[in-house]
Coordinates of C-alpha atoms in Angstrom, one line a residue:
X1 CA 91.6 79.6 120.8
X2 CA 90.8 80.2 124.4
X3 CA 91.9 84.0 124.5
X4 CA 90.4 84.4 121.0
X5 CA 87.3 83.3 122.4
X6 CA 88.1 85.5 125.8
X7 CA 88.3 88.3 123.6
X8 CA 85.2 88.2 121.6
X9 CA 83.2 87.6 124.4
X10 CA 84.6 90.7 125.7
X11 CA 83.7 92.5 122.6
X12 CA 80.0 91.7 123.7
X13 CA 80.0 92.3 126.7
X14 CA 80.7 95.7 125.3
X15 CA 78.4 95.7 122.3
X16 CA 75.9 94.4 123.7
X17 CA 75.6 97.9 126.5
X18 CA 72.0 99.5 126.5
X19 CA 73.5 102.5 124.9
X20 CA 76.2 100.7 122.9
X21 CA 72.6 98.7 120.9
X22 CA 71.0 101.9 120.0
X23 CA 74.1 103.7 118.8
X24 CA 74.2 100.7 116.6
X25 CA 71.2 100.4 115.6
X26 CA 70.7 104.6 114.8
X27 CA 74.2 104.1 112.7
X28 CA 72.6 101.3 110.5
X29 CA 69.8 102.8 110.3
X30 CA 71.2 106.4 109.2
X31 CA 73.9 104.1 107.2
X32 CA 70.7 102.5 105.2
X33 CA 69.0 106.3 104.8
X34 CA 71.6 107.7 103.4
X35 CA 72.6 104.6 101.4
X36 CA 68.8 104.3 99.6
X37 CA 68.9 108.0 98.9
X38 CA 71.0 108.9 96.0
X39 CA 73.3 111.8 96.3
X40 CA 74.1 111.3 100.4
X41 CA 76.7 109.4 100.8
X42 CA 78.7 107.4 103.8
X43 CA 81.5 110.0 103.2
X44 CA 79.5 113.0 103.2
X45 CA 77.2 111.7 106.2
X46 CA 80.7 110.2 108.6
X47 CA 81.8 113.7 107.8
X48 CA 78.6 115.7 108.8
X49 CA 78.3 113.5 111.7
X50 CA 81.7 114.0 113.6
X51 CA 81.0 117.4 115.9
X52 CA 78.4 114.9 117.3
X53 CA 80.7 112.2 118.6
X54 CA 82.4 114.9 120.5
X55 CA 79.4 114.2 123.0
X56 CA 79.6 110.8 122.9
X57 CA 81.9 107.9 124.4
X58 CA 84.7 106.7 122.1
X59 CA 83.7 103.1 121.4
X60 CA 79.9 104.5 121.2
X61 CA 80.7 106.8 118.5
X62 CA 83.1 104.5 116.5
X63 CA 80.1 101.4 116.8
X64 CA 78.1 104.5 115.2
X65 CA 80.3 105.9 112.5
X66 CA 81.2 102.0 111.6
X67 CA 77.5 101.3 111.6
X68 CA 77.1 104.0 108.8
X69 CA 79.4 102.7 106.7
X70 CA 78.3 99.1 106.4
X71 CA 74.7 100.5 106.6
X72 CA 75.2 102.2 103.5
X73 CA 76.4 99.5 101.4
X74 CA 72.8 97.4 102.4
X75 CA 71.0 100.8 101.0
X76 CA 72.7 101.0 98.1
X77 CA 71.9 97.9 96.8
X78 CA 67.9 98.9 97.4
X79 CA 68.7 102.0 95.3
X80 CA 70.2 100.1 92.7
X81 CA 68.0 97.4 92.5
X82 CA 64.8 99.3 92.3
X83 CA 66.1 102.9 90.8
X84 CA 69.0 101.7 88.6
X85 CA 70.6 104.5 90.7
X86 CA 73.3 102.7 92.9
X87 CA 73.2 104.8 95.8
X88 CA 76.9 103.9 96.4
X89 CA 79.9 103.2 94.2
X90 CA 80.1 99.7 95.4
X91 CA 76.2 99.0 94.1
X92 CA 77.3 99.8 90.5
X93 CA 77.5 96.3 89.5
X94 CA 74.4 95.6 91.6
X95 CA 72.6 97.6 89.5
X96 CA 73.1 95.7 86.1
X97 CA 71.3 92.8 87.0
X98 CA 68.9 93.7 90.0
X99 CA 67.1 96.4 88.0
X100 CA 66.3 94.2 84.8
X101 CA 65.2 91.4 87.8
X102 CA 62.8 94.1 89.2
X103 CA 61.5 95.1 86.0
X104 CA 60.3 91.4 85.6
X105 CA 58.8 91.4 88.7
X106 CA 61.5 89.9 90.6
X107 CA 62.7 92.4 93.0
X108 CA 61.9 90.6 96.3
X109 CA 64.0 87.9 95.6
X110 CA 67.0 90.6 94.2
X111 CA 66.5 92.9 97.6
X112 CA 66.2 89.4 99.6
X113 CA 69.3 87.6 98.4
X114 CA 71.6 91.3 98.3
X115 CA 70.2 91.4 102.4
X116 CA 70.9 87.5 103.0
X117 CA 74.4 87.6 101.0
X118 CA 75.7 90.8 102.7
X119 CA 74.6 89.3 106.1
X120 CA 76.6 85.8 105.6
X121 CA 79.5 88.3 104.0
X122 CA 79.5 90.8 106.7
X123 CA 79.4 88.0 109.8
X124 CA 82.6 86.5 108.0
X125 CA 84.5 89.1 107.4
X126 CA 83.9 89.9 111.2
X127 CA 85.4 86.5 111.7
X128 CA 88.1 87.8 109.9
X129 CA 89.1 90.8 111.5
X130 CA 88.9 89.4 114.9
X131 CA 91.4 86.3 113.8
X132 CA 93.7 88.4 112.0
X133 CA 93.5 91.8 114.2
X134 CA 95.7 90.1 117.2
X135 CA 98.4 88.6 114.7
X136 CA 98.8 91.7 112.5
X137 CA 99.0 93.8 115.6
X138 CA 101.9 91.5 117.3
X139 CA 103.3 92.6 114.0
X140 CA 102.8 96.2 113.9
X141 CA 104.3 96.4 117.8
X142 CA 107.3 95.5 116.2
X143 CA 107.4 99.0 114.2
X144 CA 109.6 101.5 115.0
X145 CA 108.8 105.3 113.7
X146 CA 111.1 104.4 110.5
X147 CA 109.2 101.7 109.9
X148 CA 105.7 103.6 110.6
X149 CA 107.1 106.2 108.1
X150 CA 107.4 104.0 105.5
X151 CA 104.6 102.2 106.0
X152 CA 102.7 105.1 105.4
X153 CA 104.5 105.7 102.6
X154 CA 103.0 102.9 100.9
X155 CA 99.5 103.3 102.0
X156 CA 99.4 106.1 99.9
X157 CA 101.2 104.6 97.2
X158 CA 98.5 101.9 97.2
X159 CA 96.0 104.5 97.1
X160 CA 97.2 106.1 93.9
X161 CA 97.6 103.0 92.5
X162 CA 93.7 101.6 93.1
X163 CA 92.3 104.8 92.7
X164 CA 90.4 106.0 89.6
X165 CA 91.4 108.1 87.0
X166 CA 94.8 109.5 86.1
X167 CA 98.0 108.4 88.4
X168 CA 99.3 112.3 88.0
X169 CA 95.9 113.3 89.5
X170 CA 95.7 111.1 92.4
X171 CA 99.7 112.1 93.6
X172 CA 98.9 115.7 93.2
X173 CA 95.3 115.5 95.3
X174 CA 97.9 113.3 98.1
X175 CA 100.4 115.9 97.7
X176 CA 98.0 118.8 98.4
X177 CA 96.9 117.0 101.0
X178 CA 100.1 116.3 103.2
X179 CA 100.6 120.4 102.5
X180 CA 97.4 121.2 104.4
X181 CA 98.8 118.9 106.9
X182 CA 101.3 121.0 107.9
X183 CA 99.2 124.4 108.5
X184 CA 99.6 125.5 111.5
X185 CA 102.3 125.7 114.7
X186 CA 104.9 123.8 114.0
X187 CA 104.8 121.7 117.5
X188 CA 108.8 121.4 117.8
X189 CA 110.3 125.3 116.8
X190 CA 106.7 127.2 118.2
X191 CA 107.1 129.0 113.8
X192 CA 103.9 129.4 112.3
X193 CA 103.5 127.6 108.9
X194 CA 101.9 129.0 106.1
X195 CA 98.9 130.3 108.3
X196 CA 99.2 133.9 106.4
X197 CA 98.9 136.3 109.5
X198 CA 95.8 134.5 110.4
X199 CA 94.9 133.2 114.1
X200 CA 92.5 130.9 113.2
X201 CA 94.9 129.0 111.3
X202 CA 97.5 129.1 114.0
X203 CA 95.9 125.5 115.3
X204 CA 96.3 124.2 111.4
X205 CA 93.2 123.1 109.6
X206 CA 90.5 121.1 111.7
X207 CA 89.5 117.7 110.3
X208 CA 85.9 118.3 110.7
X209 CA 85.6 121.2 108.7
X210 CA 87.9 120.1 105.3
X211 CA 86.3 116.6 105.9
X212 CA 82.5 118.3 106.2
X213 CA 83.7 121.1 103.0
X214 CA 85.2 118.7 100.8
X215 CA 82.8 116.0 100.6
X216 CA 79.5 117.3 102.6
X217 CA 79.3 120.7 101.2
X218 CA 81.4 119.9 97.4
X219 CA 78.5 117.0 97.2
X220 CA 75.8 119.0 97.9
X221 CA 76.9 121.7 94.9
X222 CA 77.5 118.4 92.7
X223 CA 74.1 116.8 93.3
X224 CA 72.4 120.3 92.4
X225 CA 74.6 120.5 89.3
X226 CA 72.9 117.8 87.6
X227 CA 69.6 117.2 86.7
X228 CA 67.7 114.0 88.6
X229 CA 65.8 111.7 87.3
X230 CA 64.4 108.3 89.1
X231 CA 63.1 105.7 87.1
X232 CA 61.0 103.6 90.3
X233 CA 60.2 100.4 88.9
X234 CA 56.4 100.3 88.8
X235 CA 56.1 96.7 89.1
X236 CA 55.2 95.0 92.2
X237 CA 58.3 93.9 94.3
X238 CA 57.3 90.1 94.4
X239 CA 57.6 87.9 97.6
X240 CA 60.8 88.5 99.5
X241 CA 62.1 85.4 100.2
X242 CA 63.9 83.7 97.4
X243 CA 62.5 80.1 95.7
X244 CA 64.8 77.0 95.7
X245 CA 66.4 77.4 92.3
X246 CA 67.2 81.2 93.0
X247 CA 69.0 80.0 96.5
X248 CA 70.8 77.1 94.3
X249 CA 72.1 79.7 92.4
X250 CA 72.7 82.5 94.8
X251 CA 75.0 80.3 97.6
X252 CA 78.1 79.4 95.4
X253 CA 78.5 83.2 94.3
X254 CA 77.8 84.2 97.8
X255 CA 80.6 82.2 99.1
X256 CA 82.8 83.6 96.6
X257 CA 82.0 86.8 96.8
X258 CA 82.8 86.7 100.6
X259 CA 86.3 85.3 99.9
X260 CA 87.1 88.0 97.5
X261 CA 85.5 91.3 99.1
X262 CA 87.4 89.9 102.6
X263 CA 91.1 89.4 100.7
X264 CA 90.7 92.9 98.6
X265 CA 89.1 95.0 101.0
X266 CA 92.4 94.3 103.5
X267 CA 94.2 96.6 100.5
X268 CA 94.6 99.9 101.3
X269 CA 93.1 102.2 98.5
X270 CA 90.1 101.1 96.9
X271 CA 90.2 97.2 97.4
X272 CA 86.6 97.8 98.7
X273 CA 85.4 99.1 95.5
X274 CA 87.3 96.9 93.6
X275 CA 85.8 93.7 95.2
X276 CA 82.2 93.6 93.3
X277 CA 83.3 94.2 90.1
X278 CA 86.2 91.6 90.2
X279 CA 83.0 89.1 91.6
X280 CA 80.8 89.7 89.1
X281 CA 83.6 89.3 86.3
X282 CA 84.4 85.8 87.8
X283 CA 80.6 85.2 88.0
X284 CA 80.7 85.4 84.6
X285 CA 83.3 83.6 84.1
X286 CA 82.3 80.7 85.7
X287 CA 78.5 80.8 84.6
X288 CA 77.7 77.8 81.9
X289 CA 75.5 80.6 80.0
X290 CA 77.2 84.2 80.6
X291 CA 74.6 85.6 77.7
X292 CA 72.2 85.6 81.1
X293 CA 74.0 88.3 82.7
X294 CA 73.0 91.8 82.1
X295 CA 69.2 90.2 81.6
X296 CA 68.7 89.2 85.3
X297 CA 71.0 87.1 86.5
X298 CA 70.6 86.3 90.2
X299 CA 74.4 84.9 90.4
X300 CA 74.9 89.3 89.4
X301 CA 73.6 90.2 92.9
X302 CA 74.6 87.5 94.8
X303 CA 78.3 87.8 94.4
X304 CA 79.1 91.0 94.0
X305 CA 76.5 92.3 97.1
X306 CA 78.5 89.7 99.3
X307 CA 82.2 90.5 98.2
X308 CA 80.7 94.7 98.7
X309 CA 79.9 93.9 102.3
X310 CA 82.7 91.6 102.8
X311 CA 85.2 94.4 101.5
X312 CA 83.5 97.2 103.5
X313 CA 84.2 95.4 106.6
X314 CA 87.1 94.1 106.4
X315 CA 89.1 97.3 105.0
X316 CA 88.8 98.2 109.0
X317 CA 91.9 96.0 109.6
X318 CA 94.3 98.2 108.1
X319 CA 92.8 101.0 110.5
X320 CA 92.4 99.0 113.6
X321 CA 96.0 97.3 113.5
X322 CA 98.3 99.3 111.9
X323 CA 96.8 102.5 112.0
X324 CA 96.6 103.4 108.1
X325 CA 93.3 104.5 106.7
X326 CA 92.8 102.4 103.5
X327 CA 90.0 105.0 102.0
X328 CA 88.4 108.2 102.4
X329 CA 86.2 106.3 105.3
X330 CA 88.8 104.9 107.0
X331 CA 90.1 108.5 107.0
X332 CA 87.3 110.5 108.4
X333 CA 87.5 106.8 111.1
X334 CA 90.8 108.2 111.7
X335 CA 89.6 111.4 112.6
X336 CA 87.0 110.6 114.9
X337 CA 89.8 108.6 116.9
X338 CA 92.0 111.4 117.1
X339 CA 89.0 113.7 118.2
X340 CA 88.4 111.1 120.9
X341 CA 92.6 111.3 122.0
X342 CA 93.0 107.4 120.7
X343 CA 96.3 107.5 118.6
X344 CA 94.9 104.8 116.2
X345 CA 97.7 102.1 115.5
X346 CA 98.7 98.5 117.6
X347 CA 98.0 100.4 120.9
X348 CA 94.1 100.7 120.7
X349 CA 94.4 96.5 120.9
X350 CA 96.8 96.8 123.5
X351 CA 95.8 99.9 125.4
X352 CA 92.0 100.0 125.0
X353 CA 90.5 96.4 124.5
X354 CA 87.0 97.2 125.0
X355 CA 86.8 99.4 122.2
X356 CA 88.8 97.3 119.7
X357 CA 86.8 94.2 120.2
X358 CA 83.7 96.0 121.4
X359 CA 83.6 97.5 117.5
X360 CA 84.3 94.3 116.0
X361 CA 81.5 92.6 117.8
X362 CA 79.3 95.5 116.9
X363 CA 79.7 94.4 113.3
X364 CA 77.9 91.3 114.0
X365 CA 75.5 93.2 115.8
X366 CA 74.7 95.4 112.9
X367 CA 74.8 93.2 110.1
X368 CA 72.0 91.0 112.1
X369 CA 69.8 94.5 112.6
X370 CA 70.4 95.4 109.2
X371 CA 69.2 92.2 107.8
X372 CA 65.9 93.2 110.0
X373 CA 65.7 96.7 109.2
X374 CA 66.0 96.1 105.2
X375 CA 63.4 93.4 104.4
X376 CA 60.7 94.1 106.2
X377 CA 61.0 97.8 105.8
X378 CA 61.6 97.7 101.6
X379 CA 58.1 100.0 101.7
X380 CA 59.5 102.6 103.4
X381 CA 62.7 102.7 101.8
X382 CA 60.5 103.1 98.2
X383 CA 58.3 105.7 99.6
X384 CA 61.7 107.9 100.5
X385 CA 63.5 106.8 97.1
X386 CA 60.3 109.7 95.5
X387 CA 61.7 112.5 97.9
X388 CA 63.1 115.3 95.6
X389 CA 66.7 116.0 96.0
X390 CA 65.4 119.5 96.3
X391 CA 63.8 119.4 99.2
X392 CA 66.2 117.4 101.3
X393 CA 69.6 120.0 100.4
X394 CA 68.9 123.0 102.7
X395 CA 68.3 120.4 105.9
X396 CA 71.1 118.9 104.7
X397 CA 73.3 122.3 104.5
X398 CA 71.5 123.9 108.0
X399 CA 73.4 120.6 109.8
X400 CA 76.1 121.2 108.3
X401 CA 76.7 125.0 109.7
X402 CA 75.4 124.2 112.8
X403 CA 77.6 121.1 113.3
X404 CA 80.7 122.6 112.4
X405 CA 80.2 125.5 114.6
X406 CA 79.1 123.6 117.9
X407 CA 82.7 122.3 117.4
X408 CA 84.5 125.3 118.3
X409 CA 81.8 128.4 118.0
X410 CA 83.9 129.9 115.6
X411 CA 82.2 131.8 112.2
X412 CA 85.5 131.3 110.5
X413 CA 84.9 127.8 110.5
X414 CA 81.8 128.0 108.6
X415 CA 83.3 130.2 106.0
X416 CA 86.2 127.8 105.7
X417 CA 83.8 124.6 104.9
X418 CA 82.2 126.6 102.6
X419 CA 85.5 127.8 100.6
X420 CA 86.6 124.0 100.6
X421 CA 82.8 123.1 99.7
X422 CA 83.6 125.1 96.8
X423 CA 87.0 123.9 96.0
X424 CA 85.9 120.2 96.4
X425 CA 83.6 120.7 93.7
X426 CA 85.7 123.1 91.4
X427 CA 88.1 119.4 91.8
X428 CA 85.1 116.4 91.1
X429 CA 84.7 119.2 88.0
X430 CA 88.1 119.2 87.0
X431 CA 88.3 115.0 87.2
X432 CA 90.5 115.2 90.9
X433 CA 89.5 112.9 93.3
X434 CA 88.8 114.3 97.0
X435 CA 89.7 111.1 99.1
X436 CA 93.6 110.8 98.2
X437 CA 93.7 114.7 99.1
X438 CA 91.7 113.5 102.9
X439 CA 93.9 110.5 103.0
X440 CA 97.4 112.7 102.6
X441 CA 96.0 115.2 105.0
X442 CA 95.3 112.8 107.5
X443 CA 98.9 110.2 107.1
X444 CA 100.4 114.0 106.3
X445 CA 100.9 115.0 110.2
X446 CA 101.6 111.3 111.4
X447 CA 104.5 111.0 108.6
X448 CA 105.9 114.2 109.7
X449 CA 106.0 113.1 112.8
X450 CA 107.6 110.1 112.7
X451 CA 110.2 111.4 110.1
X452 CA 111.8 113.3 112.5
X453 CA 111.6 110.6 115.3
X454 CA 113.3 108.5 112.7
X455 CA 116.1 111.4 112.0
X456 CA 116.5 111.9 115.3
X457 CA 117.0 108.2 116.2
X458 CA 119.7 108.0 113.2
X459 CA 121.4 111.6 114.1
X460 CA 119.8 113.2 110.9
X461 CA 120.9 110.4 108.3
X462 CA 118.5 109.9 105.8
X463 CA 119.8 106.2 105.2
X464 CA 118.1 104.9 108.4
X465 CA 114.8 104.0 105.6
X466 CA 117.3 102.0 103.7
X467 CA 119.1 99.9 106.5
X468 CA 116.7 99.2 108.0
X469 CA 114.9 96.0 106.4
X470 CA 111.2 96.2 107.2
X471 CA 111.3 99.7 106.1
X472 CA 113.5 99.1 102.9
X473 CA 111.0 96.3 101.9
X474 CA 108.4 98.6 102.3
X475 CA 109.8 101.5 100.6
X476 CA 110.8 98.8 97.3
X477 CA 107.4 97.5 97.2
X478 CA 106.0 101.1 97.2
X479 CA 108.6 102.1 94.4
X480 CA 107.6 98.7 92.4
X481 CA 103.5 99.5 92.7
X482 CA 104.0 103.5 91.8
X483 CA 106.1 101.9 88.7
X484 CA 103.8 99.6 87.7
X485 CA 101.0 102.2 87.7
X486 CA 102.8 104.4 86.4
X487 CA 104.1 102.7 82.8
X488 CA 100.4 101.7 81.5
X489 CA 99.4 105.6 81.4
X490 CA 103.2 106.3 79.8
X491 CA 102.4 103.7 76.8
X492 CA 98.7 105.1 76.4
X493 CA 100.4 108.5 75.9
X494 CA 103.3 107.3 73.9
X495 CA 100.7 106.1 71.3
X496 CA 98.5 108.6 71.4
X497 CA 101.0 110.5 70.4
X498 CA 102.4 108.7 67.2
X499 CA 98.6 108.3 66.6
X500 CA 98.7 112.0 65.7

């Protein structure tokens, strides 16, 4: 308890730096922006972001880049409260029941218990990550590169399984991802891999610019593609605190909420996302009148806004103690570290304390500025919600060029997030997912290279995964979860086809 308690109040020490504040603060702020407006998302923004935390300190820009991300889940709940456009995934379910509460004149309360339950939410599941990030780590020190390798394995197996959409689709967009991985000089022979005569591949693709193409540019082109409508409620928002009988109702679902978004945003893949929809079917579940929901139930914020938040932060303990991205965020998180030389993984505990605990006490930190930047700023944030997405797109784009180019001052690199702009989009059109494509691309360079460590240790004998029992049981739990995802879509097209 003692170190525990050393630790965090290291963590504060380190969060609580003059500059360390602001770049918390701008983060939830930008994290808030971007989360009210629809059509900017966290991934897109992270991604447009990184050639700026080249400039900055590595705990600075992480406290940043986090604050983004938790930022946005806040802001999305605003959008979908008074829009009915969730502003992210995660605010989908937020949507069903805060917009019919606005349209009755209710949307203080909505926008006040969303901001209460996701502060409650958030300061637990920093609770969480700071008890479990030294255990898990003792764990992961353990790992050898077999291990790693298989690890990894299942991180993406756990990706495709918790992802949306067809199983086939999600393997292919990993698949194609651990292939761009390996562009480039190969860093043992000095051979060039598939890099087609061209220098500026010779250095393999950079992070920034598929990360900035494939979501920043491809979302741009998707949010032009379709036509926008806002439907601002024209009601008054109401007083923003919540009565008695809306906090009776709201605590229990809060507290449930946090439990779940904490346990499934630990799972690698989508747990995050997962986590409000599996709250607001247990809501249900447990209400004494479930005809209510859908027609402005309270309980229909509550939980799901708290297990959101809860999920968002804790999916960072994957990242910060093992060293496996669990989403498209965690990726671009990944990224950022490896711009900064961190190797992510059990060392950054180990190696670099300030900035492990510094980032988990800049959670805290945020959630408690985000609570004050949301309430009493709701007017602002429905002023912007009436900005055309038309008029926000070339600003948008301009940062993009220049960004990627301050990276390296190369025009190729402009080109080249253009071309994967273009094929991101060509893939949301086609029904691909982008993020298992980041997430392969990403885990594709660090399985590579702990493959051959592993073969090198075992004198080229592929069995070394097998005998060895951490990696074994890793490798069988992957095979059972690809299995188990993979039979429901086999039965579907089995009788579809004696349908016919």
């Amino acid at each position: 308890m003692e170190t525990f308690l050393s630790n965090l109040s290291l963590g504060f020490s380190v969060a609580l730096g003059l500059q360390n504040l602001g770049l918390a603060f701008l983060g939830c702020l930008v994290g808030t922006l971007i989360g009210v407006l629809p059509g900017v998302g966290p991934v897109a923004t992270i991604a447009m972001l990184l050639p700026i935390t080249f400039s900055l300190d590595p705990t600075g820009s992480l406290i940043m880049l986090a604050g983004i991300y938790y930022g946005a889940q806040y802001g999305g709940s605003t959008t979908a409260i008074l829009v009915n456009i969730p502003g992210e995934a995660t605010s989908v379910v937020t949507a069903i029941d805060g917009h019919e509460m606005a349209k009755k004149g209710r949307a203080g309360a909505a926008l006040a218990v969303a901001a209460l339950g996701s502060f409650f939410a958030g300061s637990v599941a920093t609770l969480v990550i700071a008890a479990l990030g030294a255990p898990l780590t003792r764990v992961a020190l353990m790992f050898g590169a077999t291990e790693y390798f298989s690890l990894m394995i299942m991180g993406l197996v756990l990706a495709v399984v918790l992802a949306g959409g067809s199983v086939l689709k999600a393997v292919a967009m990993i698949l194609v991802g651990i292939l761009l991985s390996t562009v480039g000089t190969d860093l043992e022979t000095g051979d060039e891999r598939m890099t087609f005569g061209l220098i500026f591949l010779s250095d393999g693709i950079d992070f920034a610019v598929l990360a900035m193409g494939i979501f920043g540019v491809a979302e741009i082109m998707r949010n032009l593609a379709q036509p926008e409508s806002r439907d601002v409620v024209r009601k008054p928002i109401g007083r923003l605190l919540p009565n008695r009988e809306e906090l009776r109702q709201s605590w229990a679902p809060v507290l449930r909420g946090t439990l779940m978004g904490s346990i499934l945003g630990i799972l690698p893949g989508n747990g995050a996302v997962l986590a409000p929809f599996a709250s607001y079917a247990m809501e249900k579940k447990l209400a004494k009148d479930p005809s209510r929901f859908g027609k402005g139930a309270i309980e229909g914020v509550a939980g799901p806004e708290s297990a959101n938040n809860a999920g968002a932060q804790t999916s960072f303990i994957p990242l910060l103690t093992l060293g496996i991205p669990g989403n498209a965020v965690m990726a671009l998180m990944v990224g950022a570290m490896t711009i900064q030389g961190i190797i992510p993984g059990p060392q950054v505990m180990t190696g670099n304390p300030s900035l492990f605990w510094g980032m988990i006490a800049s959670m805290w930190v945020g959630n408690l500025m985000l609570l004050v930047i949301n309430l009493p700023m709701v007017g602002l944030w429905v002023r912007l919600l009436k900005v055309p997405y038309r008029l926000m797109f070339p600003a948008i784009l301009a940062f993009c060029c220049i960004g990627i180019y301050s990276i390296n001052s190369l025009p190729t690199d402009v080109m080249l997030i253009g071309l994967f702009g273009l094929v991101g989009y060509l893939l949301i059109k086609c029904g691909f997912e982008p993020a298992p494509l980041l997430l392969g691309f990403v885990l594709g360079k660090l399985m590579e290279e702990n493959m051959r460590r592993a073969l090198i240790l075992s004198r080229g004998s592929l069995s070394t995964f097998i005998t060895e029992p951490i990696s074994a049981g890793l490798l069988i739990v992957s095979a059972v979860l690809l299995v188990a995802a993979i039979i429901p879509n086999v039965r579907k097209g089995r009788d579809e086809m004696f349908v016919e």
